[in-house]
XYZ file of C-alpha atoms in Angstrom:
420
model
C 162.675 151.191 83.496
C 159.429 149.352 85.204
C 157.354 152.113 83.609
C 158.885 151.321 80.527
C 158.660 147.611 80.917
C 154.951 148.086 81.719
C 154.059 150.780 79.202
C 156.149 147.917 76.299
C 153.264 145.249 78.143
C 150.627 147.294 77.329
C 151.754 148.486 73.699
C 152.525 144.737 72.793
C 148.866 143.596 74.064
C 147.341 146.439 72.205
C 149.053 145.223 69.410
C 147.574 141.936 69.631
C 144.312 143.119 70.283
C 144.880 144.841 66.314
C 145.691 141.987 65.235
C 142.422 139.583 66.512
C 140.346 142.332 65.248
C 142.623 142.224 61.831
C 141.536 138.830 62.036
C 137.651 139.121 62.123
C 137.918 142.474 59.992
C 139.543 140.574 57.242
C 137.927 137.083 57.200
C 135.436 138.345 54.380
C 138.703 139.193 51.642
C 139.011 135.091 51.748
C 135.819 133.958 52.378
C 133.198 135.988 51.640
C 133.045 134.446 47.864
C 133.036 130.593 49.110
C 130.475 131.152 51.410
C 127.910 133.113 49.444
C 128.285 130.719 46.709
C 127.339 127.915 49.305
C 130.949 126.313 48.272
C 131.764 125.651 51.847
C 129.717 126.040 54.865
C 130.328 129.210 56.592
C 131.677 127.521 60.322
C 133.802 125.414 58.294
C 135.247 128.239 55.878
C 136.510 130.963 59.055
C 138.382 127.368 60.530
C 140.080 126.444 57.327
C 141.360 130.752 56.956
C 142.280 130.473 60.609
C 144.358 127.470 59.914
C 146.076 128.968 56.533
C 146.086 132.246 58.590
C 148.779 130.981 61.137
C 150.809 128.649 58.577
C 151.393 131.897 56.318
C 152.476 134.461 59.070
C 155.527 132.474 59.311
C 156.515 132.680 55.427
C 157.872 135.726 55.112
C 159.385 138.769 57.242
C 159.698 141.500 54.284
C 156.515 143.654 54.973
C 157.136 143.444 58.521
C 160.906 144.976 58.388
C 158.878 147.899 56.075
C 156.707 148.960 59.224
C 158.898 148.703 61.786
C 161.958 150.500 59.890
C 160.701 151.799 56.948
C 157.577 154.470 57.580
C 158.681 156.185 60.926
C 161.806 157.024 61.464
C 162.747 154.607 64.988
C 165.320 157.666 66.530
C 162.881 159.805 68.438
C 159.611 157.727 68.496
C 158.741 157.226 72.049
C 157.108 153.653 73.014
C 154.013 156.075 73.712
C 153.324 156.813 70.175
C 152.750 153.199 69.134
C 150.119 152.780 71.910
C 148.555 155.928 70.407
C 148.626 154.951 66.955
C 147.226 150.890 68.069
C 144.753 153.403 69.357
C 143.551 155.189 66.134
C 143.832 151.548 64.445
C 141.057 149.506 66.675
C 138.726 151.635 67.292
C 138.773 152.789 63.308
C 139.047 148.816 62.678
C 135.722 148.973 64.893
C 133.665 151.414 63.443
C 133.759 150.114 59.677
C 132.943 146.620 61.145
C 129.814 147.907 62.780
C 128.401 149.099 59.450
C 130.053 146.443 57.153
C 132.155 148.425 55.378
C 135.125 146.074 54.266
C 137.623 149.335 55.341
C 141.412 148.778 55.309
C 143.198 147.401 58.294
C 146.450 148.250 57.147
C 145.508 151.152 56.420
C 144.389 152.428 59.709
C 147.291 151.185 60.811
C 149.656 153.338 58.895
C 146.894 156.239 59.977
C 147.364 156.173 63.550
C 151.361 155.192 63.089
C 151.879 158.778 61.609
C 148.847 160.589 63.071
C 151.160 159.795 66.635
C 153.938 160.411 64.958
C 153.721 163.663 63.444
C 151.996 164.119 67.276
C 155.137 163.541 68.741
C 157.520 164.493 66.990
C 156.576 166.477 63.242
C 156.324 165.617 60.355
C 160.073 165.311 59.736
C 159.370 161.864 62.065
C 157.801 160.069 58.411
C 159.438 158.739 55.792
C 157.656 160.088 52.846
C 159.322 158.359 49.846
C 158.369 154.907 51.424
C 154.624 156.247 52.726
C 154.258 156.906 49.184
C 156.624 153.632 47.021
C 154.976 151.175 49.219
C 151.505 152.078 50.826
C 150.177 154.597 48.529
C 150.625 153.601 45.204
C 150.309 150.337 45.850
C 146.652 150.886 47.304
C 146.174 152.785 44.537
C 147.431 149.871 41.599
C 146.302 146.372 43.714
C 141.890 147.445 43.555
C 142.903 147.857 39.645
C 145.521 145.024 39.025
C 142.994 142.103 40.653
C 139.939 144.139 39.752
C 140.914 143.912 35.276
C 142.963 140.553 36.377
C 139.648 138.913 37.871
C 137.694 140.624 35.105
C 139.480 138.913 32.005
C 139.827 135.230 33.895
C 136.359 135.774 34.521
C 135.269 135.936 30.990
C 138.133 133.921 30.009
C 136.443 131.165 32.243
C 132.766 131.672 30.341
C 134.237 131.359 27.152
C 135.874 127.950 27.551
C 132.856 126.730 28.605
C 130.212 128.452 26.801
C 130.008 125.065 24.638
C 129.176 122.867 27.658
C 125.601 122.020 27.666
C 125.305 118.559 28.900
C 123.313 118.724 32.026
C 125.895 116.313 33.123
C 128.878 118.060 32.433
C 127.569 120.886 33.923
C 126.974 119.483 36.781
C 130.442 118.382 36.663
C 131.826 121.367 35.842
C 130.149 123.417 38.685
C 131.655 121.140 41.224
C 135.388 121.987 39.936
C 135.085 124.849 40.435
C 133.851 124.774 43.191
C 137.026 122.503 44.411
C 138.821 125.274 42.645
C 137.556 127.434 44.459
C 137.781 126.402 48.151
C 141.766 125.789 47.091
C 141.358 129.255 45.631
C 139.962 130.414 49.109
C 142.782 129.010 50.923
C 145.529 130.616 48.880
C 143.729 134.235 49.412
C 144.366 133.046 53.131
C 147.385 132.054 53.323
C 148.413 135.342 51.299
C 146.511 137.452 54.246
C 148.744 135.274 56.906
C 151.578 135.972 54.810
C 150.825 139.872 54.265
C 148.841 140.882 57.700
C 150.038 139.327 60.228
C 153.576 140.932 59.645
C 152.287 144.189 60.264
C 151.943 143.243 63.625
C 154.838 141.770 63.903
C 156.529 144.903 62.526
C 154.882 147.354 65.404
C 155.763 145.506 68.145
C 158.973 144.973 66.715
C 159.454 148.760 66.622
C 157.918 149.392 69.802
C 160.906 146.677 71.294
C 163.664 149.083 69.049
C 162.137 152.819 70.926
C 162.232 150.365 73.961
C 165.350 149.469 73.446
C 164.904 146.478 74.066
C 166.339 145.064 70.146
C 168.839 147.062 67.634
C 167.194 149.701 65.393
C 166.818 146.787 61.875
C 166.443 143.747 63.655
C 163.971 141.376 62.492
C 160.905 140.167 64.302
C 161.713 137.436 67.276
C 159.900 134.346 67.037
C 157.783 135.280 70.107
C 156.626 138.285 67.993
C 155.964 135.974 65.264
C 154.196 132.924 66.991
C 152.069 135.693 68.925
C 151.102 137.576 65.417
C 150.548 134.396 64.054
C 147.850 133.380 67.221
C 146.341 136.701 67.126
C 145.494 136.611 63.815
C 144.347 133.493 63.484
C 141.675 133.807 66.452
C 140.313 136.996 65.026
C 139.800 134.636 61.252
C 137.944 131.708 63.681
C 135.516 134.464 65.104
C 134.319 136.120 61.709
C 133.307 139.359 60.726
C 130.715 138.246 59.574
C 129.010 141.932 58.881
C 131.794 142.515 56.288
C 131.456 138.935 54.747
C 127.927 139.642 54.281
C 128.857 142.988 52.183
C 131.908 141.256 50.141
C 129.777 137.727 49.230
C 126.885 139.262 48.360
C 126.151 143.413 48.807
C 128.829 144.026 46.111
C 127.804 141.305 43.443
C 125.950 138.016 43.114
C 129.091 135.748 42.511
C 129.172 132.588 41.034
C 131.662 129.759 41.632
C 133.319 130.265 38.927
C 133.612 134.007 38.868
C 134.092 133.672 42.908
C 137.257 130.994 41.539
C 138.920 133.349 39.539
C 138.142 136.402 41.894
C 140.181 134.613 44.567
C 143.090 133.362 42.563
C 143.876 136.805 41.093
C 143.849 138.855 44.612
C 145.551 136.076 46.313
C 148.513 136.415 43.202
C 148.405 140.018 43.788
C 148.774 139.749 47.579
C 151.384 136.882 47.411
C 153.815 139.339 45.253
C 153.072 142.007 46.777
C 154.346 140.488 49.908
C 157.929 138.952 48.430
C 158.290 142.782 47.649
C 157.378 143.809 50.628
C 154.890 146.151 49.455
C 152.320 146.351 52.565
C 149.267 146.681 50.368
C 145.547 146.392 51.583
C 144.236 142.597 51.254
C 141.193 144.083 51.761
C 141.378 146.381 48.464
C 142.540 143.791 46.315
C 139.821 141.674 47.543
C 137.244 143.851 47.181
C 138.772 144.957 43.710
C 138.954 141.349 42.426
C 135.387 140.841 43.439
C 133.892 143.834 41.208
C 136.048 142.804 38.306
C 134.554 139.376 38.771
C 131.318 140.886 38.942
C 132.167 143.131 35.407
C 133.446 139.659 33.719
C 130.537 137.403 33.552
C 127.364 138.606 31.074
C 124.783 140.008 32.917
C 126.525 139.946 35.896
C 126.111 143.564 37.787
C 127.671 145.061 40.202
C 125.945 147.369 43.094
C 127.648 150.278 42.943
C 125.924 152.339 45.519
C 127.725 149.891 47.548
C 130.742 150.124 45.983
C 130.825 153.753 46.395
C 130.505 153.734 50.091
C 133.143 151.050 50.144
C 135.165 153.924 48.548
C 134.386 156.808 50.534
C 135.758 154.358 53.308
C 138.587 153.361 51.930
C 140.116 157.130 51.528
C 138.616 158.047 54.781
C 141.115 155.399 56.568
C 144.069 156.790 56.526
C 142.973 160.424 57.777
C 140.467 159.247 59.968
C 142.911 156.971 62.052
C 145.149 159.266 61.779
C 143.046 161.769 63.616
C 142.063 159.319 65.959
C 146.218 158.353 66.804
C 147.508 161.843 66.874
C 144.471 162.349 69.438
C 145.574 159.435 71.693
C 149.399 160.869 71.278
C 148.188 164.047 72.966
C 146.484 162.767 76.405
C 149.439 159.821 76.823
C 151.982 162.998 76.151
C 150.322 164.398 79.246
C 152.322 161.663 81.028
C 150.841 158.371 82.846
C 147.157 159.788 83.565
C 147.464 160.445 79.327
C 148.245 156.996 79.163
C 145.628 155.574 81.763
C 143.141 158.146 80.199
C 143.683 156.496 76.788
C 143.365 152.918 77.731
C 139.377 153.656 79.241
C 138.800 155.417 76.074
C 139.927 152.853 73.798
C 138.523 149.582 76.013
C 134.846 152.287 76.695
C 135.071 153.018 72.773
C 135.612 149.049 71.776
C 132.715 148.063 74.491
C 129.947 151.236 72.590
C 130.218 149.675 69.592
C 129.728 146.234 70.865
C 127.080 146.969 72.410
C 125.403 148.923 69.072
C 126.261 145.473 67.435
C 123.999 143.653 69.298
C 121.065 145.484 67.931
C 121.193 144.118 64.718
C 123.856 140.937 64.969
C 125.141 138.667 62.052
C 126.363 135.533 62.330
C 126.976 132.659 60.462
C 122.935 131.432 60.423
C 122.566 134.927 58.156
C 125.384 135.979 56.756
C 123.588 135.289 53.330
C 120.872 137.495 53.845
C 120.988 141.026 52.403
C 118.875 143.263 51.577
C 121.196 144.832 48.452
C 118.935 142.213 46.421
C 116.153 144.974 46.377
C 118.835 147.956 45.724
C 117.193 149.924 42.799
C 119.294 149.515 39.592
C 121.177 152.376 38.234
C 122.616 153.584 35.367
C 125.694 151.955 34.735
C 123.556 148.219 35.874
C 121.171 149.063 32.988
C 123.079 149.385 30.665
C 125.585 146.198 31.931
C 122.538 144.003 31.658
C 121.463 145.738 28.699
C 124.539 144.887 26.529
C 125.440 141.772 28.165
C 122.286 139.577 28.254
C 123.508 136.050 29.971
C 124.878 133.364 28.310
C 122.749 130.416 26.412
C 125.030 128.023 27.567
C 127.749 127.133 30.181
C 128.310 126.607 33.893
C 126.193 129.561 35.158
C 123.180 128.981 31.759
C 120.505 127.940 34.745
C 121.964 131.570 36.891
C 119.017 134.438 36.077
C 120.730 137.525 35.872
C 120.177 139.533 39.392
C 117.702 142.353 37.743
C 114.445 140.552 37.391
C 112.137 140.592 34.853
C 108.950 143.344 34.636
C 105.817 141.061 35.995
C 103.569 140.545 33.131
C 100.635 143.111 32.219
C 97.237 141.601 33.368
C 96.196 141.801 29.495
C 98.938 140.083 28.513
C 97.987 136.814 26.046
C 100.461 135.335 26.738
C 99.954 135.346 30.565
C 98.213 131.769 31.828
C 94.887 132.151 32.900
C 94.484 131.939 36.315
C 93.122 128.904 38.033
C 89.382 129.478 39.235
């Protein structure tokens, strides 16, 4: 009994560590566009997001129920399986953070849980129908729906303001969009707390059920809700600056109207899914919205090489975290020494990744610096720029397209004479 109690405490602490990594890994979802457009200062943005993540954790428990009693069969699942699943999710989260890719913390958790459960009890321990309807289908639909909504909202925004040419009106409109962007970023943060904090609540509740502390089908206790909300808020305040850089500047160059449209679309999708109990990826929803907003502005472009790397990370997340979780579960099945080795691998791997990140540190002082602007333009980017020139008027009239104009020839008569 003492062994189970100690193991359960380790699992709960590991789950809160995952929640912490989820917070700083996914800060970009809410605040990347707000920071990149200058609507909020970086530290102010992450502080605001942290507070709203904490509040959002108390709004619903539907997603927690999906995880604690839906994806895997609670009967026959040992507490060690939960520990192994968390090891897979944490290590994959840290690896993708190191390279600045906004992969899904949710899918990392699902992958680790599925891999560990299969290693422990076979494929019969997985509820395939729940995985398909509440994990895989939302993973495909969420970025598409959010992206299309953001693209249409962006086009509508610029169309409404296409006749605004007065300088005073332009400045007033830009300020209004910045204020709207701050409000929509807050809504995304609230939605993120509502959706993602519940995933840790569900994991801890599942661990309590497998240990016999709670009855199957129980709701998360209040202490679980509070601790999960605090952990994700602390991680959010730390700020995942590497991923914020990718989301804010690496995918596309957003202006305040686009940021407002992207964040509002993403928040709507996330909140609706939380209400329905769909445990979708907030990262995929927000990334899809950012790309949609990038395509919605005339002259706006998406850096498809960055987007492709992101798509690859999305596809690898479930199987990669699953393999790590399965390997960790193989070790934990060996007994106490296997659990100890798994814990050492988790701590050692996390420390090694942190050391690697110190070679090229990214923080609030250089988060908006990027090499992406020098990326060669591709076929899609060139085509979009050719058929959709920048608007003459509107709130983005003074913003140049992201494709640089060719340098004038020395023989060009329009070139101004050099000063002697």
